[in-house]
Short mmCIF file of C-alpha atoms in Angstrom, two decimals:
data_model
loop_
_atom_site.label_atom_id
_atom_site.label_comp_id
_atom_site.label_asym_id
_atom_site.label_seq_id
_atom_site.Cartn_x
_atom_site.Cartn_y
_atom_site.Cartn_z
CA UNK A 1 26.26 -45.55 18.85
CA UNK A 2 28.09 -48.71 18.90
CA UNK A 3 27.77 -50.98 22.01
CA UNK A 4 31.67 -52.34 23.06
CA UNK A 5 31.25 -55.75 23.19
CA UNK A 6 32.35 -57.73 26.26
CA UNK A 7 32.40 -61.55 27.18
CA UNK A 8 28.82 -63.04 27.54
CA UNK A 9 26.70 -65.80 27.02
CA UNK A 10 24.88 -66.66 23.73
CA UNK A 11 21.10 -66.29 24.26
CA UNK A 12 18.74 -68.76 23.32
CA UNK A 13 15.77 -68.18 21.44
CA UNK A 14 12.36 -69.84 21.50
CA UNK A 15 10.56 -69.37 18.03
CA UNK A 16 7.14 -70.81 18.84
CA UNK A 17 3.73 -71.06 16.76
CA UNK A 18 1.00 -73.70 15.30
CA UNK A 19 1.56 -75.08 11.83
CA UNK A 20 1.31 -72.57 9.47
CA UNK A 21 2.22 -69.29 11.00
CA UNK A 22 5.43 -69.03 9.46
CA UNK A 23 8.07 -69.91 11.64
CA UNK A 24 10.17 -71.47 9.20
CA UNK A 25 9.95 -69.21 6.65
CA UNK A 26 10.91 -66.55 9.66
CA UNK A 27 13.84 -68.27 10.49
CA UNK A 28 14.95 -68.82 6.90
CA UNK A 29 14.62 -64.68 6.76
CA UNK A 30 16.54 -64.70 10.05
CA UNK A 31 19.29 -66.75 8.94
CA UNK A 32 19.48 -64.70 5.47
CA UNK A 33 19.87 -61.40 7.10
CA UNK A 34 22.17 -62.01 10.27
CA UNK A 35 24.83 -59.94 9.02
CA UNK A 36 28.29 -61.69 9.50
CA UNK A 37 26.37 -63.36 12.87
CA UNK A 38 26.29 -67.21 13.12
CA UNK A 39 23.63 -68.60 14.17
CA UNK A 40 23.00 -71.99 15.73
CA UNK A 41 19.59 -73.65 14.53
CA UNK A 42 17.69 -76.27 16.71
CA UNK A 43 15.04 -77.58 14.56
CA UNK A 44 12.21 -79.45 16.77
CA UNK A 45 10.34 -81.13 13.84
CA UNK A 46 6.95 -83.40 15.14
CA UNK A 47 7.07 -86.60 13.16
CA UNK A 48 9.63 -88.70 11.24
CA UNK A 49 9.96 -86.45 8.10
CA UNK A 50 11.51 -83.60 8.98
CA UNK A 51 10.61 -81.43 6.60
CA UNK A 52 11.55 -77.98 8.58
CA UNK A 53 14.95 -79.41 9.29
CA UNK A 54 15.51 -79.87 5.35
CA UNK A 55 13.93 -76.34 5.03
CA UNK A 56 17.14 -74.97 6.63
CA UNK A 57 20.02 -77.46 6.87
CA UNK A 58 21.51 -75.64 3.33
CA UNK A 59 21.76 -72.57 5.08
CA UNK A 60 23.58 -73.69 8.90
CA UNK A 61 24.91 -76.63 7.40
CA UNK A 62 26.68 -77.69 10.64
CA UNK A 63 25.36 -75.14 13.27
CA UNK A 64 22.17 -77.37 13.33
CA UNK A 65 20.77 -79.90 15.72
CA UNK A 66 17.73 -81.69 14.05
CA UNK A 67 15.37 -83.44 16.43
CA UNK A 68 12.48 -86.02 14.59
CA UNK A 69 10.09 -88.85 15.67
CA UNK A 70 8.37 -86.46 18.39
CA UNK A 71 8.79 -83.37 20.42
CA UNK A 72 11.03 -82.25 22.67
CA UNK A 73 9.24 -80.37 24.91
CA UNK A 74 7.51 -83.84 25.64
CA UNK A 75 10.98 -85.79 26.53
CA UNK A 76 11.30 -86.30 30.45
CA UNK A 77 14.74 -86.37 30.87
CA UNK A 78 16.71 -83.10 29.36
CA UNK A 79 20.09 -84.54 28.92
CA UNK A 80 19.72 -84.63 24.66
CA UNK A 81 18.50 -80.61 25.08
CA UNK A 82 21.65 -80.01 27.04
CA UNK A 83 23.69 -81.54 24.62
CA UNK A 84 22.66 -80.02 21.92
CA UNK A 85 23.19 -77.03 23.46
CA UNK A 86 26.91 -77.90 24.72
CA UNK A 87 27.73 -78.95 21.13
CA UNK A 88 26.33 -75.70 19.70
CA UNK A 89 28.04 -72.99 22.36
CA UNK A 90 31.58 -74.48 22.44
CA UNK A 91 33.59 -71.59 21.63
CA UNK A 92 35.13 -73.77 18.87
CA UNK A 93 31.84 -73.33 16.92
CA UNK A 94 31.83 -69.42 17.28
CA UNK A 95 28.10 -69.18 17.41
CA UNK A 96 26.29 -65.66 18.47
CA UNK A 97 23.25 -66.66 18.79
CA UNK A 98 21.14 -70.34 19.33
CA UNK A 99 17.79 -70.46 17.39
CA UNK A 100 15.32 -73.17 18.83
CA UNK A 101 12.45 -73.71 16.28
CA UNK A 102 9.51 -75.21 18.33
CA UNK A 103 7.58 -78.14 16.70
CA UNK A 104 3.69 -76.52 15.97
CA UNK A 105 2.55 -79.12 18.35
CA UNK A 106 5.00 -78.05 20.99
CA UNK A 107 4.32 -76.45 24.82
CA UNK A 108 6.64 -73.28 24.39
CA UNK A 109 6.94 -73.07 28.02
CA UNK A 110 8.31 -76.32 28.64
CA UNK A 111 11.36 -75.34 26.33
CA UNK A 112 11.34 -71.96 28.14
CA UNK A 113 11.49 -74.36 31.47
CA UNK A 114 14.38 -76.43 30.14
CA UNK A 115 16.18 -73.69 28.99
CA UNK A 116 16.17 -71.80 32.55
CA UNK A 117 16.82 -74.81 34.36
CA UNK A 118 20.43 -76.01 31.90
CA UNK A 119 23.79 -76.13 33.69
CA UNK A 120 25.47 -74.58 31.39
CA UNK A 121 27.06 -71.41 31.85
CA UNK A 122 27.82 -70.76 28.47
CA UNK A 123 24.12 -69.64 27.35
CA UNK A 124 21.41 -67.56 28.53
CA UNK A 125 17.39 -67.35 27.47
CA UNK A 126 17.07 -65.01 24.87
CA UNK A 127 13.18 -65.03 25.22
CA UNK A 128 10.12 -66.34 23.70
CA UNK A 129 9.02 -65.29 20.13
CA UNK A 130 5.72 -66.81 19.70
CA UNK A 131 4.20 -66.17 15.82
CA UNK A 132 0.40 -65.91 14.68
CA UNK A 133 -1.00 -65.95 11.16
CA UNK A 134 -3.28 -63.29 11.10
CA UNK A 135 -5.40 -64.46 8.34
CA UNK A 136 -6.00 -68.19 10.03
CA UNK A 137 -5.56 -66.79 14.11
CA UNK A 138 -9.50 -67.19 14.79
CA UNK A 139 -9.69 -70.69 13.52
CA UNK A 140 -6.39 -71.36 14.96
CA UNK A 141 -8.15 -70.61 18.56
CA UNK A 142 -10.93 -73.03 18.02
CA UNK A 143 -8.44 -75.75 17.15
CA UNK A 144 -5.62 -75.31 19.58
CA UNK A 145 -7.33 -73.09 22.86
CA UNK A 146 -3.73 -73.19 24.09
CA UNK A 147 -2.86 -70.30 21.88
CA UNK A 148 -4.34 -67.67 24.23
CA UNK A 149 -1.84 -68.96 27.02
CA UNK A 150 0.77 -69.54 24.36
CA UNK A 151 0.78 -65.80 24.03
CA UNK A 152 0.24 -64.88 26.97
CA UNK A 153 3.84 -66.08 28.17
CA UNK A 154 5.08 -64.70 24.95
CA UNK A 155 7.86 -62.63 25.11
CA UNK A 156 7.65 -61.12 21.83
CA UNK A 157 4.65 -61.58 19.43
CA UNK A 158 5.00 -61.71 15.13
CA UNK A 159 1.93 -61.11 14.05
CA UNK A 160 2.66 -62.83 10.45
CA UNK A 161 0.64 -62.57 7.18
CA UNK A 162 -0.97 -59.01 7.49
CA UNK A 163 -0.71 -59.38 4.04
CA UNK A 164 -3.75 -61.25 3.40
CA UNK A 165 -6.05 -59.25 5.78
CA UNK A 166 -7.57 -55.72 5.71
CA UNK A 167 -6.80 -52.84 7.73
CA UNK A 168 -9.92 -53.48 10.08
CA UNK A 169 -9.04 -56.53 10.41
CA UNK A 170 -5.96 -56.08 11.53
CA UNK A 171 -6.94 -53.30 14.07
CA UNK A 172 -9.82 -55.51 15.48
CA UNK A 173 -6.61 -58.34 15.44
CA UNK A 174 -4.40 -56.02 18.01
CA UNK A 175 -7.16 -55.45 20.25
CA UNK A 176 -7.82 -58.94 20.88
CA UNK A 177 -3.47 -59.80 21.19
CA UNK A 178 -4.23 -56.84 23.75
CA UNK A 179 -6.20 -58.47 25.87
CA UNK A 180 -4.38 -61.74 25.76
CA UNK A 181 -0.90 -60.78 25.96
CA UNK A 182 -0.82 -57.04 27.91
CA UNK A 183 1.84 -55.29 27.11
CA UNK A 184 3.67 -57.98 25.10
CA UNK A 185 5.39 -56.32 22.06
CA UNK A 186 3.50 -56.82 18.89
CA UNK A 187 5.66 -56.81 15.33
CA UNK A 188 3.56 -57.01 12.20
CA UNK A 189 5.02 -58.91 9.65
CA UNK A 190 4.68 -60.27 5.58
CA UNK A 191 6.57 -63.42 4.37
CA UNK A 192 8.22 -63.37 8.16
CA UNK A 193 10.31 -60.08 7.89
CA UNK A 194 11.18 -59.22 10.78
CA UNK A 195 14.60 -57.20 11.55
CA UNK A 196 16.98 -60.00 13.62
CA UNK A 197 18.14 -56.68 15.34
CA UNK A 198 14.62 -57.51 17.41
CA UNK A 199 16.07 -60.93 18.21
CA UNK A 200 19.95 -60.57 18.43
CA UNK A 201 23.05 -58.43 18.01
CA UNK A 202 23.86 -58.65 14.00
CA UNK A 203 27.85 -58.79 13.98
CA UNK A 204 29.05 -56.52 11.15
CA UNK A 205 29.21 -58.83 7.64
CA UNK A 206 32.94 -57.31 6.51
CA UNK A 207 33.83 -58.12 10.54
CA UNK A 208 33.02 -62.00 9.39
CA UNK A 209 34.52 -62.26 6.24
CA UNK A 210 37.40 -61.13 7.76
CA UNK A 211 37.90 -63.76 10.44
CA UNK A 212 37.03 -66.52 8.17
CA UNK A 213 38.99 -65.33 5.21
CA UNK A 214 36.25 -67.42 2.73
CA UNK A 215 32.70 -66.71 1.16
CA UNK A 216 30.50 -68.91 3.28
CA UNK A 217 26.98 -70.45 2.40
CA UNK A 218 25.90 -67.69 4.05
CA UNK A 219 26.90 -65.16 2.17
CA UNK A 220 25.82 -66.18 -0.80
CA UNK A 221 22.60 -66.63 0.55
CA UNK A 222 22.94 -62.80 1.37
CA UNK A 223 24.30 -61.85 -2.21
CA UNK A 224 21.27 -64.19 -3.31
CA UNK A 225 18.53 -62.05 -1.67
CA UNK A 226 20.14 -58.42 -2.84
CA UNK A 227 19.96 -59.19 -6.53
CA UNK A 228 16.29 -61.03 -6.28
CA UNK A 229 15.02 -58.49 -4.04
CA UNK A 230 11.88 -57.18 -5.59
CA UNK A 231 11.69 -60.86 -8.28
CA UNK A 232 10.17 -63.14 -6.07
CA UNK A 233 6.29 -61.77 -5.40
CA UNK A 234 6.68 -60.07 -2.82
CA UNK A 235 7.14 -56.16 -2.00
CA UNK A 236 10.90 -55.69 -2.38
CA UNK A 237 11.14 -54.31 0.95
CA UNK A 238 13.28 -56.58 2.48
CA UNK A 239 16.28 -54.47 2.68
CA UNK A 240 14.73 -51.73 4.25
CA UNK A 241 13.14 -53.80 7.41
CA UNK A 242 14.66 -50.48 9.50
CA UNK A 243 12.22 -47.92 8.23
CA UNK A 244 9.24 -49.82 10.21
CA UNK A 245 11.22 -48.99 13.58
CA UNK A 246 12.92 -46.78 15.81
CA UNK A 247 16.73 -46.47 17.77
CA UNK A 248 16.88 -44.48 20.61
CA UNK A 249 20.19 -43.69 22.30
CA UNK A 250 21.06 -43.00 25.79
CA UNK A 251 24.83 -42.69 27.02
CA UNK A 252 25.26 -41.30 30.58
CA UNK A 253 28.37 -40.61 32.53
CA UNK A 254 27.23 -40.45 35.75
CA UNK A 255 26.21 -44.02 37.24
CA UNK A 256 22.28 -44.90 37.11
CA UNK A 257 20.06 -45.18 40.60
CA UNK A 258 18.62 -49.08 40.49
CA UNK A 259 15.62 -48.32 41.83
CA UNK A 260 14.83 -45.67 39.40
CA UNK A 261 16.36 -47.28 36.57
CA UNK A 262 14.59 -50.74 37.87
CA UNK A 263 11.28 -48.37 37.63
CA UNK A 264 11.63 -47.10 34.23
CA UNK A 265 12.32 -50.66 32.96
CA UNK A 266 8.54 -51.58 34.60
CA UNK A 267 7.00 -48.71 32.81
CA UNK A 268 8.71 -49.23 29.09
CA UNK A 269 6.02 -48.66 27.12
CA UNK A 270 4.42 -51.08 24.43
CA UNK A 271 6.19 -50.98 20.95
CA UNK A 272 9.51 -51.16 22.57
CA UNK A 273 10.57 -54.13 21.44
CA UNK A 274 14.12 -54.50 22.47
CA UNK A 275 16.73 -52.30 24.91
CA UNK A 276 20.46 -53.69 24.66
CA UNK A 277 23.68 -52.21 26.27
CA UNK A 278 25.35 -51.66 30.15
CA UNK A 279 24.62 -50.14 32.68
CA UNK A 280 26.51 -48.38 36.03
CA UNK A 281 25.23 -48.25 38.82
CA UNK A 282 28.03 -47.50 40.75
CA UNK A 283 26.85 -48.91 44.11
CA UNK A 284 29.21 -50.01 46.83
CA UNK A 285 29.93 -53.76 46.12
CA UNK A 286 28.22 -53.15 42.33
CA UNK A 287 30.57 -51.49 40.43
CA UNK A 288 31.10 -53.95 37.53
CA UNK A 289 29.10 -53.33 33.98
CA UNK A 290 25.68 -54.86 34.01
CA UNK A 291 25.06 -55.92 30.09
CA UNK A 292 21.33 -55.89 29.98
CA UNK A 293 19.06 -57.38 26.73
CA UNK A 294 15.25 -57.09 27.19
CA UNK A 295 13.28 -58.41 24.26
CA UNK A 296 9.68 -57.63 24.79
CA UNK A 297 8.89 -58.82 28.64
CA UNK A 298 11.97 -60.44 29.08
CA UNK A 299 14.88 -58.87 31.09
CA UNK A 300 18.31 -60.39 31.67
CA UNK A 301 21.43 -58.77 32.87
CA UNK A 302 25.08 -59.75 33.23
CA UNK A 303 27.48 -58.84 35.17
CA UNK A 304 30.93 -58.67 34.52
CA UNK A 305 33.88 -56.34 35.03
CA UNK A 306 35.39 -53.59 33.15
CA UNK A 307 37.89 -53.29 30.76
CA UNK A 308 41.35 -51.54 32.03
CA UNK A 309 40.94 -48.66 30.03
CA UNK A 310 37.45 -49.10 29.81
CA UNK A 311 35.75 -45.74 30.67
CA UNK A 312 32.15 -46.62 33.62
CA UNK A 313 29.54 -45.00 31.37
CA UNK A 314 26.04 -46.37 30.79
CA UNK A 315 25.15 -47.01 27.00
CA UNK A 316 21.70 -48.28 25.68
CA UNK A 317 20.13 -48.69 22.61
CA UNK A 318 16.26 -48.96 22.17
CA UNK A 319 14.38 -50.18 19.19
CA UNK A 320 10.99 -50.01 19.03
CA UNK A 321 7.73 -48.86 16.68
CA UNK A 322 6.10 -46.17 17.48
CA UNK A 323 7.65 -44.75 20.89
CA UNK A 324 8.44 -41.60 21.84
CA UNK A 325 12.28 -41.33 22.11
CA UNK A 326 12.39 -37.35 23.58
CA UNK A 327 10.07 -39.56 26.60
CA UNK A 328 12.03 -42.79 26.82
CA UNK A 329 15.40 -39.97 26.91
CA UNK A 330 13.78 -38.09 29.76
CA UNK A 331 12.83 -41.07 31.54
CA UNK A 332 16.47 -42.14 31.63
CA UNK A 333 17.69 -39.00 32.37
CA UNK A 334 15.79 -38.97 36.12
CA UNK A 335 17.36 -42.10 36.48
CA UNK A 336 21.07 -40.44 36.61
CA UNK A 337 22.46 -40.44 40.11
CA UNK A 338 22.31 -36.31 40.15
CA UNK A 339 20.47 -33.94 41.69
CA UNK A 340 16.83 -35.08 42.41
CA UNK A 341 17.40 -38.64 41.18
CA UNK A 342 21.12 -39.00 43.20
CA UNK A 343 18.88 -40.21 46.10
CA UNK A 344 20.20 -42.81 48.71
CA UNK A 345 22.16 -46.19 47.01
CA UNK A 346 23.13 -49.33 49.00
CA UNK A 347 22.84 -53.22 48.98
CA UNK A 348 19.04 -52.89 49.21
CA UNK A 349 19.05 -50.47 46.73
CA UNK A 350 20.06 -53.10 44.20
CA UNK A 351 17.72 -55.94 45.15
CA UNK A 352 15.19 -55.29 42.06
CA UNK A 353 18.38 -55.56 39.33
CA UNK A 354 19.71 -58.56 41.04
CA UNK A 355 16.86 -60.52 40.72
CA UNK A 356 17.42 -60.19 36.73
CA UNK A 357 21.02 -60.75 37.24
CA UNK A 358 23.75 -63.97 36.22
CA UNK A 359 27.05 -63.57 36.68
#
């Protein structure tokens, strides 16, 4: 199914973790593998070198804000975060999606904080993506305690290097990002492959290269990665990052009940990692298209109204590992406004989606 797109704010990501985990190397994969998305790169190095920043500046060339001599989340006044983030979301830049890569000494929350509390209207948070290397995560504890509340505001969890550690180890692993993070999303990961459809809408690569009429850096990044796939050590999966998860569908044509729908959200189960899409409610004073994105914990929707021609359907897509799509299908289905679920709508009615609600 193929979400319409409408008018909306670029989210903002958070990619958070102690030296080592991976982030850049995630990112890198990230920016390889958008499709014909562009991405905006904040790079929050700690220190004067900035080694992360040189990582990834051949790849965004432009799209990238690189911050040295300290860390961000540490500056008082949030004017330089804000213009960062103006430069990066004019619409003359064309960016999809803003990638903040937190320093490994850096208070993820405080970005988070920042984020929330910008004035400007053209971006949203896209969540918190906090990544662990599995093979160093108990000695990573003992030197930086912060991780377990790190995680625990996590939004999304990369659990990076299961390469390097056994099966048991792993499983003993999850139970203990189980107990620190309940019900945060947990996506295992080698050499930071993960699938940016997680993380952000991938615009079609043809759909690109047909509005900028030239081969960019990009691309040949892209072309790059196709013909070494399978040369450079590692497993030669990275094309096939899709087999790992799952897309459920769910298109309805009559409008959703909020509280139901509201309820279902709360009960998502673990392993869905992302929902994307709009909704219709249909209530009095409601009727405009709620696009929703929920990446792990975190739920956003925005309103806005509907196209002229524009038929009031709901349409979601869910990804996720290991879920039960017949269950997440029925689930949605006794949300629909009919029969048992039709139920009594009005302002009050809508109180729970408003409270996740811009626009």
């Amino acid at each position: 199914m193929t979400i319409r797109e409408t008018k909306r704010q670029i989210p903002v990501i958070v990619l958070a973790g102690f030296l080592g985990s991976g982030k850049t190397t995630l990112l890198n994969h990230l920016l390889a593998h958008s499709g014909g998305s562009r991405v905006g790169v904040v790079v929050n190095d700690f220190g004067s070198i900035e080694i992360d920043a040189m990582s990834v500046a051949g790849q965004v060339g432009s799209s990238m804000v690189s911050l040295g001599n300290g860390c961000l989340c540490c500056a008082v006044d949030t004017s330089d975060l804000d213009a960062f983030l103006d430069r990066l979301s004019r619409p003359a830049a064309r960016i999809d999606v803003i990638v903040i890569e937190a320093s490994g000494l850096a208070e993820p929350q405080e970005l988070v904080r920042m984020i929330l509390a910008s004035d400007n209207t053209e971006i949203m948070y896209g969540g918190l993506v906090e990544v662990v290397d599995a093979a160093e995560f108990g000695r990573t504890r003992v030197r930086h305690p912060e991780l377990d509340r790190h995680l625990g505001i996590a939004d999304l969890v990369v659990l990076n290097k299961t390469d390097r550690i056994g099966e048991a180890e792993r499983e003993e692993l999850a139970g203990t990002l189980a107990e620190l993070a309940p019900g945060t999303p947990v996506v295992a990961a080698s050499y930071g492959r993960v699938d940016p459809e997680l993380l952000f809408d991938r615009r079609p690569r043809e759909e690109r290269l047909e509005e900028i009429r030239q081969l960019s850096f990009e691309d040949l990044v892209h072309e790059a990665h196709e013909h070494d796939d399978g040369h450079d050590g590692h497993d030669g999966h990275d094309g096939h990052l899709h087999a790992a998860y799952e897309s459920v569908e769910f298109v309805s044509e009559e409008p959703l009940h909020p509280r139901l729908f509201m309820d279902f959200l709360d009960r998502r189960p673990e392993g869905l990692y992302r929902i994307k899409g709009f909704v219709y409610f249909g209530v009095p004073g409601h009727r405009q298209k709620f696009a929703l994105h929920a990446v792990g914990d975190f739920l956003r929707m925005h309103r806005s109204a509907w196209g002229r021609s524009e038929a009031r359907t709901t349409q979601l897509v869910m990804i996720g590992s290991g879920i039960d799509g017949g269950a997440l299908r029925e689930g949605l289905e006794g949300c629909r406004r009919v029969g048992e679920g039709a139920g009594d709508v009005d302002e009050r009615s809508m109180w729970g989606v408003l409270r996740y609600t811009q626009g």
